[in-house]
Amino acid sequence: MTLEQYANGAIRFDWTNDEVASILSSPFLPLVHTAAQVHAKHHDPSKVQVCSLLSIKTGGCSEDCSYCSQSVHNETDLEVEPLLAKEQVVEAARRAKAGGATRFCMGAAWREVRDNRAFERVLEMVKEVSDMDLEVCCTLGMVTEEQARKLKDAGLYAYNHNIDTSEEFYDSICTTRTFQDRIETLKNIRQAGVTICCGGILGLGESESDRAGMLHQLATLNPHPESVPINTLVPIEGTPLEENAPVSSWDFIRAIATARILMPTSMVRLAAGRMSLNKEAQALAFLAGANSIFAGEKLLTTANPTLDEDAQFFEQLGIHPQVAYEGTQTEPCKKQANA
Ligand code: SAM
Ligand code: DTB
Ligand code: SF4
């Protein structure tokens, strides 16, 4: 079996674990080359989606995710901040849009959404931001189908909920929920007709086979997640993973290329960890099929390249920011309603 057989960019949901492991471990340049071919079949390689991220409720989370600055189980020096006012969020979205972002993602350090005033406020935020013609995404922890429907009715385009790692390794990184809980939420989001943003993290101490397992899980979801963020661990002082060995750029690019081959039409996002990747490695990641980034100097609680730095970088590479909804598989509910 050679990589060539995958270059046609066929969309499949029946990938085997062995196939995924073999793609992930194939020689570097043929892997990047195949991924680039798949990428060009389904996307314009000169376009990259620019997403902006805002933490709307920071810290104090009851989950024990071992990588996270926001868990009450970790002794980090993060300042806890209650849910922002709607006006603060709308203002941040306005700035993100002016800076060239077409997707705006709001993150809350919640275990799950509860049916309370805070959720009502988030629904109002979603409504206002979607009226600004930005793709709105939320990441608020676990949701029921009914809550996902309310978000959809408010104009939500995407919901981010990562599986983070393989099913086998999951309970080594989080014990306060199960891998199956994540899958349940993903089903609820899908049922409500909201697009799915789901990916994972490299550098948690997982094995090569866990990385393949995670990518296999994502690629056998039917339909594939419309958006797949690949994060590398941003080590946070005070977390159990603070001393983890950094992920090599080679491994990161391999994961990107494999995600691109397995999920040809999805947006593959270079998510957390860009601060520790040099520009050459990021350029290779774009070549290997990444077509989305988080832009702006902050992710949720950690640093990210600035808008100016990325604008210069885009120019250097000859790539351009994509306009909202372009290249995504599903037309947003709002656009359909207006059609
Ligand atoms: N509380 C919600 C949840 O867990 O789904 C939403 C916010 S959570 C911070 C979103 C995602 O960010 C996590 O699933 C994880 O993949 C990623 N993440 C969090 N901390 C990270 C870190 N230190 N390095 C890399 N990725 C991280
Ligand atoms: C995702 O996969 N990565 C983003 C977004 N989805 C919500 C979050 C990255 C967080 C990195 C650590 C921090 O800034 O706290
Ligand atoms: Fe809470 Fe999400 Fe951080 Fe886990 S990753 S501790 S659920 S904010």
mmCIF file of C-alpha atoms and ligand atoms in Angstrom:
data_model
loop_
_atom_site.group_PDB
_atom_site.id
_atom_site.type_symbol
_atom_site.label_atom_id
_atom_site.label_comp_id
_atom_site.label_asym_id
_atom_site.label_seq_id
_atom_site.Cartn_x
_atom_site.Cartn_y
_atom_site.Cartn_z
ATOM 1 C CA MET A 1 0.000 0.000 0.000
ATOM 2 C CA THR A 2 1.395 3.392 -0.896
ATOM 3 C CA LEU A 3 0.296 6.880 0.005
ATOM 4 C CA GLU A 4 -0.525 7.502 -3.662
ATOM 5 C CA GLN A 5 -3.844 5.684 -3.291
ATOM 6 C CA TYR A 6 -5.070 8.473 -0.987
ATOM 7 C CA ALA A 7 -4.128 11.345 -3.269
ATOM 8 C CA ASN A 8 -7.530 11.348 -4.998
ATOM 9 C CA GLY A 9 -9.074 12.890 -1.874
ATOM 10 C CA ALA A 10 -11.926 10.385 -1.577
ATOM 11 C CA ILE A 11 -14.201 11.029 1.388
ATOM 12 C CA ARG A 12 -14.378 7.970 3.607
ATOM 13 C CA PHE A 13 -15.703 7.141 7.050
ATOM 14 C CA ASP A 14 -14.412 3.563 7.166
ATOM 15 C CA TRP A 15 -10.751 4.231 7.902
ATOM 16 C CA THR A 16 -9.121 1.457 9.910
ATOM 17 C CA ASN A 17 -6.813 2.073 12.819
ATOM 18 C CA ASP A 18 -3.971 0.393 10.926
ATOM 19 C CA GLU A 19 -4.470 2.627 7.910
ATOM 20 C CA VAL A 20 -4.397 5.759 10.057
ATOM 21 C CA ALA A 21 -1.295 4.580 11.928
ATOM 22 C CA SER A 22 0.433 3.787 8.662
ATOM 23 C CA ILE A 23 -0.391 7.192 7.125
ATOM 24 C CA LEU A 24 0.786 8.990 10.279
ATOM 25 C CA SER A 25 4.115 7.144 10.287
ATOM 26 C CA SER A 26 4.826 7.319 6.559
ATOM 27 C CA PRO A 27 7.941 9.123 5.280
ATOM 28 C CA PHE A 28 7.649 12.854 5.854
ATOM 29 C CA LEU A 29 7.865 14.368 2.361
ATOM 30 C CA PRO A 30 5.595 11.873 0.579
ATOM 31 C CA LEU A 31 3.095 12.417 3.397
ATOM 32 C CA VAL A 32 3.150 16.203 2.988
ATOM 33 C CA HIS A 33 2.989 15.841 -0.794
ATOM 34 C CA THR A 34 -0.073 13.567 -0.651
ATOM 35 C CA ALA A 35 -1.809 15.835 1.847
ATOM 36 C CA ALA A 36 -1.112 18.838 -0.402
ATOM 37 C CA GLN A 37 -2.734 17.005 -3.325
ATOM 38 C CA VAL A 38 -5.829 16.184 -1.261
ATOM 39 C CA HIS A 39 -5.942 19.767 -0.031
ATOM 40 C CA ALA A 40 -5.863 21.212 -3.555
ATOM 41 C CA LYS A 41 -8.707 18.909 -4.642
ATOM 42 C CA HIS A 42 -11.110 20.346 -2.089
ATOM 43 C CA HIS A 43 -9.835 23.809 -1.132
ATOM 44 C CA ASP A 44 -8.120 26.856 -2.526
ATOM 45 C CA PRO A 45 -4.584 26.461 -1.079
ATOM 46 C CA SER A 46 -4.061 30.214 -1.141
ATOM 47 C CA LYS A 47 -6.881 30.813 1.378
ATOM 48 C CA VAL A 48 -6.681 30.539 5.148
ATOM 49 C CA GLN A 49 -9.547 31.111 7.555
ATOM 50 C CA VAL A 50 -8.755 33.592 10.310
ATOM 51 C CA CYS A 51 -10.529 32.909 13.599
ATOM 52 C CA SER A 52 -10.554 34.972 16.738
ATOM 53 C CA LEU A 53 -10.916 33.541 20.221
ATOM 54 C CA LEU A 54 -12.280 35.193 23.345
ATOM 55 C CA SER A 55 -12.521 33.783 26.837
ATOM 56 C CA ILE A 56 -15.954 34.951 28.012
ATOM 57 C CA LYS A 57 -15.674 33.257 31.412
ATOM 58 C CA THR A 58 -12.220 32.488 32.699
ATOM 59 C CA GLY A 59 -10.976 29.976 35.272
ATOM 60 C CA GLY A 60 -12.633 28.267 38.199
ATOM 61 C CA CYS A 61 -13.607 25.208 36.154
ATOM 62 C CA SER A 62 -14.567 22.085 38.105
ATOM 63 C CA GLU A 63 -13.108 19.642 35.559
ATOM 64 C CA ASP A 64 -9.617 18.266 36.186
ATOM 65 C CA CYS A 65 -8.159 18.443 32.655
ATOM 66 C CA SER A 66 -4.453 18.062 33.375
ATOM 67 C CA TYR A 67 -3.340 20.454 30.629
ATOM 68 C CA CYS A 68 -5.596 23.365 31.504
ATOM 69 C CA SER A 69 -4.828 26.673 33.196
ATOM 70 C CA GLN A 70 -8.494 27.073 34.113
ATOM 71 C CA SER A 71 -9.133 23.985 36.247
ATOM 72 C CA VAL A 72 -9.623 24.458 40.006
ATOM 73 C CA HIS A 73 -7.636 21.232 40.410
ATOM 74 C CA ASN A 74 -4.492 22.904 39.040
ATOM 75 C CA GLU A 75 -2.490 25.463 40.997
ATOM 76 C CA THR A 76 -2.025 28.058 38.292
ATOM 77 C CA ASP A 77 -1.812 31.791 38.895
ATOM 78 C CA LEU A 78 -4.695 32.592 36.586
ATOM 79 C CA GLU A 79 -7.157 35.304 37.530
ATOM 80 C CA VAL A 80 -10.695 34.039 37.644
ATOM 81 C CA GLU A 81 -13.122 36.255 35.750
ATOM 82 C CA PRO A 82 -16.894 35.945 35.787
ATOM 83 C CA LEU A 83 -18.970 35.878 32.606
ATOM 84 C CA LEU A 84 -18.326 39.036 30.580
ATOM 85 C CA ALA A 85 -21.074 41.512 29.817
ATOM 86 C CA LYS A 86 -22.664 41.184 26.386
ATOM 87 C CA GLU A 87 -21.340 44.614 25.383
ATOM 88 C CA GLN A 88 -17.726 43.588 26.106
ATOM 89 C CA VAL A 89 -18.097 40.554 23.882
ATOM 90 C CA VAL A 90 -19.752 42.468 21.040
ATOM 91 C CA GLU A 91 -16.968 45.049 21.206
ATOM 92 C CA ALA A 92 -14.318 42.289 21.023
ATOM 93 C CA ALA A 93 -16.124 40.749 18.033
ATOM 94 C CA ARG A 94 -16.179 44.150 16.315
ATOM 95 C CA ARG A 95 -12.416 44.506 16.845
ATOM 96 C CA ALA A 96 -11.806 40.948 15.609
ATOM 97 C CA LYS A 97 -13.821 41.613 12.469
ATOM 98 C CA ALA A 98 -11.978 44.877 11.836
ATOM 99 C CA GLY A 99 -8.718 42.938 12.232
ATOM 100 C CA GLY A 100 -9.744 40.511 9.471
ATOM 101 C CA ALA A 101 -11.297 37.620 11.411
ATOM 102 C CA THR A 102 -14.294 35.882 9.866
ATOM 103 C CA ARG A 103 -14.967 33.460 12.684
ATOM 104 C CA PHE A 104 -15.418 34.404 16.323
ATOM 105 C CA CYS A 105 -15.165 31.733 19.010
ATOM 106 C CA MET A 106 -16.306 32.301 22.592
ATOM 107 C CA GLY A 107 -14.927 29.986 25.250
ATOM 108 C CA ALA A 108 -16.196 29.462 28.782
ATOM 109 C CA ALA A 109 -14.473 27.512 31.536
ATOM 110 C CA TRP A 110 -17.603 25.517 32.293
ATOM 111 C CA ARG A 111 -17.952 21.782 32.810
ATOM 112 C CA GLU A 112 -21.346 21.984 31.160
ATOM 113 C CA VAL A 113 -23.992 24.471 30.173
ATOM 114 C CA ARG A 114 -26.733 24.972 32.746
ATOM 115 C CA ASP A 115 -30.168 26.394 32.027
ATOM 116 C CA ASN A 116 -29.666 29.639 33.898
ATOM 117 C CA ARG A 117 -29.231 33.383 33.417
ATOM 118 C CA ALA A 118 -25.611 32.965 32.334
ATOM 119 C CA PHE A 119 -26.711 30.757 29.436
ATOM 120 C CA GLU A 120 -29.409 33.295 28.510
ATOM 121 C CA ARG A 121 -26.670 35.920 28.334
ATOM 122 C CA VAL A 122 -24.520 33.695 26.107
ATOM 123 C CA LEU A 123 -27.522 33.232 23.785
ATOM 124 C CA GLU A 124 -27.808 37.011 23.511
ATOM 125 C CA MET A 125 -24.084 37.262 22.734
ATOM 126 C CA VAL A 126 -24.432 34.628 20.020
ATOM 127 C CA LYS A 127 -27.353 36.496 18.497
ATOM 128 C CA GLU A 128 -25.548 39.832 18.354
ATOM 129 C CA VAL A 129 -22.297 38.427 17.009
ATOM 130 C CA SER A 130 -24.029 36.367 14.329
ATOM 131 C CA ASP A 131 -25.878 39.524 13.236
ATOM 132 C CA MET A 132 -22.404 40.965 12.512
ATOM 133 C CA ASP A 133 -21.972 38.354 9.764
ATOM 134 C CA LEU A 134 -19.252 36.495 11.582
ATOM 135 C CA GLU A 135 -19.283 32.704 11.854
ATOM 136 C CA VAL A 136 -20.041 32.286 15.524
ATOM 137 C CA CYS A 137 -18.567 29.404 17.480
ATOM 138 C CA CYS A 138 -18.928 28.563 21.161
ATOM 139 C CA THR A 139 -17.063 26.178 23.427
ATOM 140 C CA LEU A 140 -18.929 25.913 26.708
ATOM 141 C CA GLY A 141 -18.386 22.309 27.834
ATOM 142 C CA MET A 142 -21.056 19.619 27.670
ATOM 143 C CA VAL A 143 -24.450 20.507 26.168
ATOM 144 C CA THR A 144 -27.772 18.732 25.821
ATOM 145 C CA GLU A 145 -29.547 18.596 22.483
ATOM 146 C CA GLU A 146 -32.093 21.131 23.726
ATOM 147 C CA GLN A 147 -29.357 23.583 24.727
ATOM 148 C CA ALA A 148 -27.642 23.073 21.367
ATOM 149 C CA ARG A 149 -30.959 23.866 19.640
ATOM 150 C CA LYS A 150 -31.274 27.097 21.616
ATOM 151 C CA LEU A 151 -27.759 28.056 20.530
ATOM 152 C CA LYS A 152 -28.610 27.215 16.932
ATOM 153 C CA ASP A 153 -31.788 29.320 17.106
ATOM 154 C CA ALA A 154 -29.704 32.221 18.404
ATOM 155 C CA GLY A 155 -27.528 31.948 15.278
ATOM 156 C CA LEU A 156 -24.676 29.671 16.383
ATOM 157 C CA TYR A 157 -22.747 28.295 13.428
ATOM 158 C CA ALA A 158 -20.285 25.948 15.138
ATOM 159 C CA TYR A 159 -19.646 24.351 18.504
ATOM 160 C CA ASN A 160 -16.138 23.376 19.608
ATOM 161 C CA HIS A 161 -15.836 20.272 21.727
ATOM 162 C CA ASN A 162 -12.536 18.407 21.459
ATOM 163 C CA ILE A 163 -11.931 14.719 22.077
ATOM 164 C CA ASP A 164 -8.373 15.802 22.964
ATOM 165 C CA THR A 165 -6.741 12.346 22.704
ATOM 166 C CA SER A 166 -7.453 8.657 22.120
ATOM 167 C CA GLU A 167 -10.221 6.881 24.019
ATOM 168 C CA GLU A 168 -7.599 4.655 25.705
ATOM 169 C CA PHE A 169 -5.505 7.578 26.981
ATOM 170 C CA TYR A 170 -8.430 9.822 27.900
ATOM 171 C CA ASP A 171 -8.681 8.958 31.588
ATOM 172 C CA SER A 172 -4.985 9.774 32.041
ATOM 173 C CA ILE A 173 -5.692 13.411 31.205
ATOM 174 C CA CYS A 174 -9.140 13.912 32.731
ATOM 175 C CA THR A 175 -11.046 11.936 35.342
ATOM 176 C CA THR A 176 -14.085 14.120 35.946
ATOM 177 C CA ARG A 177 -15.761 13.105 32.688
ATOM 178 C CA THR A 178 -15.401 10.282 30.189
ATOM 179 C CA PHE A 179 -14.516 10.055 26.544
ATOM 180 C CA GLN A 180 -18.076 8.834 25.988
ATOM 181 C CA ASP A 181 -19.404 12.071 27.569
ATOM 182 C CA ARG A 182 -17.528 13.987 24.859
ATOM 183 C CA ILE A 183 -19.046 11.780 22.139
ATOM 184 C CA GLU A 184 -22.553 12.313 23.590
ATOM 185 C CA THR A 185 -22.177 16.092 23.401
ATOM 186 C CA LEU A 186 -20.927 15.809 19.830
ATOM 187 C CA LYS A 187 -24.087 13.844 18.977
ATOM 188 C CA ASN A 188 -26.284 16.496 20.608
ATOM 189 C CA ILE A 189 -24.600 19.235 18.591
ATOM 190 C CA ARG A 190 -24.991 17.292 15.357
ATOM 191 C CA GLN A 191 -28.655 16.525 16.113
ATOM 192 C CA ALA A 192 -29.332 20.220 16.616
ATOM 193 C CA GLY A 193 -27.862 21.019 13.186
ATOM 194 C CA VAL A 194 -24.895 23.033 14.465
ATOM 195 C CA THR A 195 -21.574 22.348 12.697
ATOM 196 C CA ILE A 196 -18.906 20.557 14.714
ATOM 197 C CA CYS A 197 -15.433 21.789 15.547
ATOM 198 C CA CYS A 198 -13.605 18.866 17.122
ATOM 199 C CA GLY A 199 -9.934 18.047 17.403
ATOM 200 C CA GLY A 200 -7.288 17.343 19.960
ATOM 201 C CA ILE A 201 -3.943 18.085 21.566
ATOM 202 C CA LEU A 202 -0.495 16.648 20.922
ATOM 203 C CA GLY A 203 2.066 16.590 23.712
ATOM 204 C CA LEU A 204 -0.040 15.260 26.598
ATOM 205 C CA GLY A 205 2.321 12.304 27.014
ATOM 206 C CA GLU A 206 0.372 10.169 24.556
ATOM 207 C CA SER A 207 1.976 7.456 22.425
ATOM 208 C CA GLU A 208 2.171 7.392 18.649
ATOM 209 C CA SER A 209 -0.686 4.891 18.685
ATOM 210 C CA ASP A 210 -2.822 7.280 20.808
ATOM 211 C CA ARG A 211 -2.260 9.985 18.187
ATOM 212 C CA ALA A 212 -3.410 7.594 15.466
ATOM 213 C CA GLY A 213 -6.343 6.557 17.679
ATOM 214 C CA MET A 214 -7.442 10.159 18.124
ATOM 215 C CA LEU A 215 -7.266 10.882 14.384
ATOM 216 C CA HIS A 216 -9.092 7.615 13.687
ATOM 217 C CA GLN A 217 -11.912 8.614 16.050
ATOM 218 C CA LEU A 218 -12.308 11.969 14.309
ATOM 219 C CA ALA A 219 -12.150 10.501 10.804
ATOM 220 C CA THR A 220 -14.778 7.850 11.494
ATOM 221 C CA LEU A 221 -17.348 10.364 12.715
ATOM 222 C CA ASN A 222 -19.970 10.555 9.988
ATOM 223 C CA PRO A 223 -20.174 13.320 8.859
ATOM 224 C CA HIS A 224 -16.624 14.455 9.633
ATOM 225 C CA PRO A 225 -16.290 17.467 11.947
ATOM 226 C CA GLU A 226 -16.491 20.520 9.687
ATOM 227 C CA SER A 227 -13.520 21.916 11.534
ATOM 228 C CA VAL A 228 -10.604 20.071 13.161
ATOM 229 C CA PRO A 229 -8.325 22.060 15.500
ATOM 230 C CA ILE A 230 -4.942 20.456 16.106
ATOM 231 C CA ASN A 231 -3.410 21.900 19.279
ATOM 232 C CA THR A 232 0.022 21.289 20.723
ATOM 233 C CA LEU A 233 0.240 21.507 24.469
ATOM 234 C CA VAL A 234 0.971 24.979 25.780
ATOM 235 C CA PRO A 235 2.667 23.951 29.021
ATOM 236 C CA ILE A 236 1.139 25.803 31.973
ATOM 237 C CA GLU A 237 2.980 26.259 35.245
ATOM 238 C CA GLY A 238 1.118 24.604 38.082
ATOM 239 C CA THR A 239 -0.443 21.865 35.928
ATOM 240 C CA PRO A 240 0.656 18.218 36.066
ATOM 241 C CA LEU A 241 1.893 18.544 32.460
ATOM 242 C CA GLU A 242 4.062 21.625 32.948
ATOM 243 C CA GLU A 243 7.294 19.669 32.372
ATOM 244 C CA ASN A 244 6.106 17.677 29.358
ATOM 245 C CA ALA A 245 8.553 17.400 26.474
ATOM 246 C CA PRO A 246 7.661 19.756 23.621
ATOM 247 C CA VAL A 247 6.109 18.224 20.508
ATOM 248 C CA SER A 248 8.492 18.241 17.549
ATOM 249 C CA SER A 249 7.384 20.284 14.537
ATOM 250 C CA TRP A 250 7.792 17.148 12.422
ATOM 251 C CA ASP A 251 5.209 15.307 14.510
ATOM 252 C CA PHE A 252 2.866 18.269 14.478
ATOM 253 C CA ILE A 253 3.044 18.573 10.677
ATOM 254 C CA ARG A 254 2.543 14.813 10.351
ATOM 255 C CA ALA A 255 -0.670 15.058 12.368
ATOM 256 C CA ILE A 256 -1.888 17.964 10.210
ATOM 257 C CA ALA A 257 -1.115 16.098 6.973
ATOM 258 C CA THR A 258 -2.820 12.956 8.244
ATOM 259 C CA ALA A 259 -5.920 14.900 9.319
ATOM 260 C CA ARG A 260 -6.044 16.483 5.853
ATOM 261 C CA ILE A 261 -5.859 13.087 4.087
ATOM 262 C CA LEU A 262 -8.458 11.512 6.388
ATOM 263 C CA MET A 263 -10.922 14.423 6.349
ATOM 264 C CA PRO A 264 -10.455 16.050 2.932
ATOM 265 C CA THR A 265 -13.252 18.631 3.116
ATOM 266 C CA SER A 266 -12.828 19.735 6.751
ATOM 267 C CA MET A 267 -11.108 22.931 7.794
ATOM 268 C CA VAL A 268 -7.912 21.852 9.590
ATOM 269 C CA ARG A 269 -6.825 24.434 12.135
ATOM 270 C CA LEU A 270 -3.354 25.225 13.463
ATOM 271 C CA ALA A 271 -4.654 25.913 16.943
ATOM 272 C CA ALA A 272 -2.747 26.291 20.235
ATOM 273 C CA GLY A 273 1.037 26.079 20.144
ATOM 274 C CA ARG A 274 1.905 28.407 17.263
ATOM 275 C CA MET A 275 4.149 30.449 19.572
ATOM 276 C CA SER A 276 6.536 27.514 19.788
ATOM 277 C CA LEU A 277 6.516 26.737 16.055
ATOM 278 C CA ASN A 278 8.841 28.690 13.806
ATOM 279 C CA LYS A 279 7.510 30.284 10.621
ATOM 280 C CA GLU A 280 9.056 27.605 8.407
ATOM 281 C CA ALA A 281 7.223 24.879 10.316
ATOM 282 C CA GLN A 282 3.947 26.818 10.092
ATOM 283 C CA ALA A 283 4.494 27.240 6.344
ATOM 284 C CA LEU A 284 4.960 23.477 5.995
ATOM 285 C CA ALA A 285 1.780 22.951 8.004
ATOM 286 C CA PHE A 286 -0.143 25.118 5.492
ATOM 287 C CA LEU A 287 1.415 23.116 2.668
ATOM 288 C CA ALA A 288 0.320 19.919 4.440
ATOM 289 C CA GLY A 289 -3.293 21.088 4.397
ATOM 290 C CA ALA A 290 -3.866 23.352 7.386
ATOM 291 C CA ASN A 291 -6.224 26.117 6.301
ATOM 292 C CA SER A 292 -7.305 27.879 9.448
ATOM 293 C CA ILE A 293 -5.630 29.654 12.352
ATOM 294 C CA PHE A 294 -6.460 31.516 15.522
ATOM 295 C CA ALA A 295 -5.248 35.074 15.159
ATOM 296 C CA GLY A 296 -4.760 37.778 17.744
ATOM 297 C CA GLU A 297 -2.390 38.034 20.639
ATOM 298 C CA LYS A 298 -4.323 35.817 23.020
ATOM 299 C CA LEU A 299 -5.922 32.391 22.753
ATOM 300 C CA LEU A 300 -8.035 31.813 25.866
ATOM 301 C CA THR A 301 -5.423 32.415 28.559
ATOM 302 C CA THR A 302 -2.100 32.088 26.700
ATOM 303 C CA ALA A 303 -0.200 34.077 24.099
ATOM 304 C CA ASN A 304 -0.555 33.804 20.321
ATOM 305 C CA PRO A 305 1.079 35.688 17.406
ATOM 306 C CA THR A 306 -0.286 39.208 16.875
ATOM 307 C CA LEU A 307 -2.520 40.221 13.948
ATOM 308 C CA ASP A 308 0.312 42.292 12.444
ATOM 309 C CA GLU A 309 2.772 39.429 12.656
ATOM 310 C CA ASP A 310 0.315 37.087 10.917
ATOM 311 C CA ALA A 311 -0.562 39.667 8.245
ATOM 312 C CA GLN A 312 3.136 39.955 7.347
ATOM 313 C CA PHE A 313 3.521 36.200 7.403
ATOM 314 C CA PHE A 314 0.513 35.726 5.081
ATOM 315 C CA GLU A 315 2.016 38.192 2.650
ATOM 316 C CA GLN A 316 5.337 36.394 2.735
ATOM 317 C CA LEU A 317 3.617 33.085 1.947
ATOM 318 C CA GLY A 318 1.205 34.481 -0.643
ATOM 319 C CA ILE A 319 -1.909 33.382 1.214
ATOM 320 C CA HIS A 320 -5.045 35.410 1.906
ATOM 321 C CA PRO A 321 -7.691 35.389 4.601
ATOM 322 C CA GLN A 322 -10.856 33.638 3.538
ATOM 323 C CA VAL A 323 -14.188 35.470 3.671
ATOM 324 C CA ALA A 324 -16.834 34.264 6.148
ATOM 325 C CA TYR A 325 -18.529 30.934 5.355
ATOM 326 C CA GLU A 326 -16.372 30.467 2.202
ATOM 327 C CA GLY A 327 -15.044 26.939 1.830
ATOM 328 C CA THR A 328 -17.075 25.535 4.677
ATOM 329 C CA GLN A 329 -19.263 22.548 3.917
ATOM 330 C CA THR A 330 -22.493 23.686 5.446
ATOM 331 C CA GLU A 331 -24.261 26.901 4.685
ATOM 332 C CA PRO A 332 -25.050 28.732 7.888
ATOM 333 C CA CYS A 333 -28.631 28.719 9.050
ATOM 334 C CA LYS A 334 -28.788 32.483 8.753
ATOM 335 C CA LYS A 335 -27.605 32.522 5.164
ATOM 336 C CA GLN A 336 -30.141 29.820 4.283
ATOM 337 C CA ALA A 337 -32.917 31.766 5.937
ATOM 338 C CA ASN A 338 -32.010 34.859 3.930
ATOM 339 C CA ALA A 339 -31.678 32.997 0.635
HETATM 340 N N1 SAM B 1 -14.432 24.093 28.879
HETATM 341 C C1 SAM B 1 -14.686 23.760 27.533
HETATM 342 C C2 SAM B 1 -14.204 22.399 27.152
HETATM 343 O O1 SAM B 1 -13.324 21.869 27.787
HETATM 344 O O2 SAM B 1 -14.734 21.865 26.166
HETATM 345 C C3 SAM B 1 -14.150 24.776 26.561
HETATM 346 C C4 SAM B 1 -12.810 25.423 26.731
HETATM 347 S S1 SAM B 1 -11.381 24.358 26.601
HETATM 348 C C5 SAM B 1 -10.148 25.443 27.192
HETATM 349 C C6 SAM B 1 -11.155 24.143 24.862
HETATM 350 C C7 SAM B 1 -10.011 23.282 24.391
HETATM 351 O O3 SAM B 1 -8.800 23.994 24.501
HETATM 352 C C8 SAM B 1 -9.721 21.990 25.137
HETATM 353 O O4 SAM B 1 -10.559 20.948 24.757
HETATM 354 C C9 SAM B 1 -8.293 21.696 24.727
HETATM 355 O O5 SAM B 1 -8.276 20.908 23.559
HETATM 356 C C10 SAM B 1 -7.724 23.084 24.434
HETATM 357 N N2 SAM B 1 -6.711 23.466 25.426
HETATM 358 C C11 SAM B 1 -6.929 23.888 26.682
HETATM 359 N N3 SAM B 1 -5.774 24.146 27.334
HETATM 360 C C12 SAM B 1 -4.780 23.874 26.460
HETATM 361 C C13 SAM B 1 -3.360 23.930 26.538
HETATM 362 N N4 SAM B 1 -2.736 24.311 27.656
HETATM 363 N N5 SAM B 1 -2.650 23.605 25.454
HETATM 364 C C14 SAM B 1 -3.269 23.212 24.313
HETATM 365 N N6 SAM B 1 -4.615 23.133 24.194
HETATM 366 C C15 SAM B 1 -5.370 23.444 25.236
HETATM 367 C C1 DTB B 2 -9.193 24.608 20.394
HETATM 368 O O1 DTB B 2 -9.080 23.455 19.936
HETATM 369 N N1 DTB B 2 -8.177 25.343 20.814
HETATM 370 C C2 DTB B 2 -8.636 26.612 21.349
HETATM 371 C C3 DTB B 2 -10.155 26.570 21.039
HETATM 372 N N2 DTB B 2 -10.332 25.254 20.516
HETATM 373 C C4 DTB B 2 -11.130 26.876 22.079
HETATM 374 C C5 DTB B 2 -8.253 26.805 22.758
HETATM 375 C C6 DTB B 2 -6.759 26.756 22.967
HETATM 376 C C7 DTB B 2 -6.470 27.083 24.363
HETATM 377 C C8 DTB B 2 -4.996 27.155 24.621
HETATM 378 C C9 DTB B 2 -4.664 27.420 26.028
HETATM 379 C C10 DTB B 2 -5.145 28.727 26.560
HETATM 380 O O2 DTB B 2 -4.983 29.783 25.909
HETATM 381 O O3 DTB B 2 -5.654 28.720 27.693
HETATM 382 FE FE1 SF4 B 3 -12.550 23.225 32.192
HETATM 383 FE FE2 SF4 B 3 -12.418 23.101 29.515
HETATM 384 FE FE3 SF4 B 3 -10.213 23.644 30.997
HETATM 385 FE FE4 SF4 B 3 -11.228 21.210 31.064
HETATM 386 S S1 SF4 B 3 -10.372 22.248 29.265
HETATM 387 S S2 SF4 B 3 -10.575 22.427 32.861
HETATM 388 S S3 SF4 B 3 -13.427 21.638 30.890
HETATM 389 S S4 SF4 B 3 -12.026 24.915 30.806
#
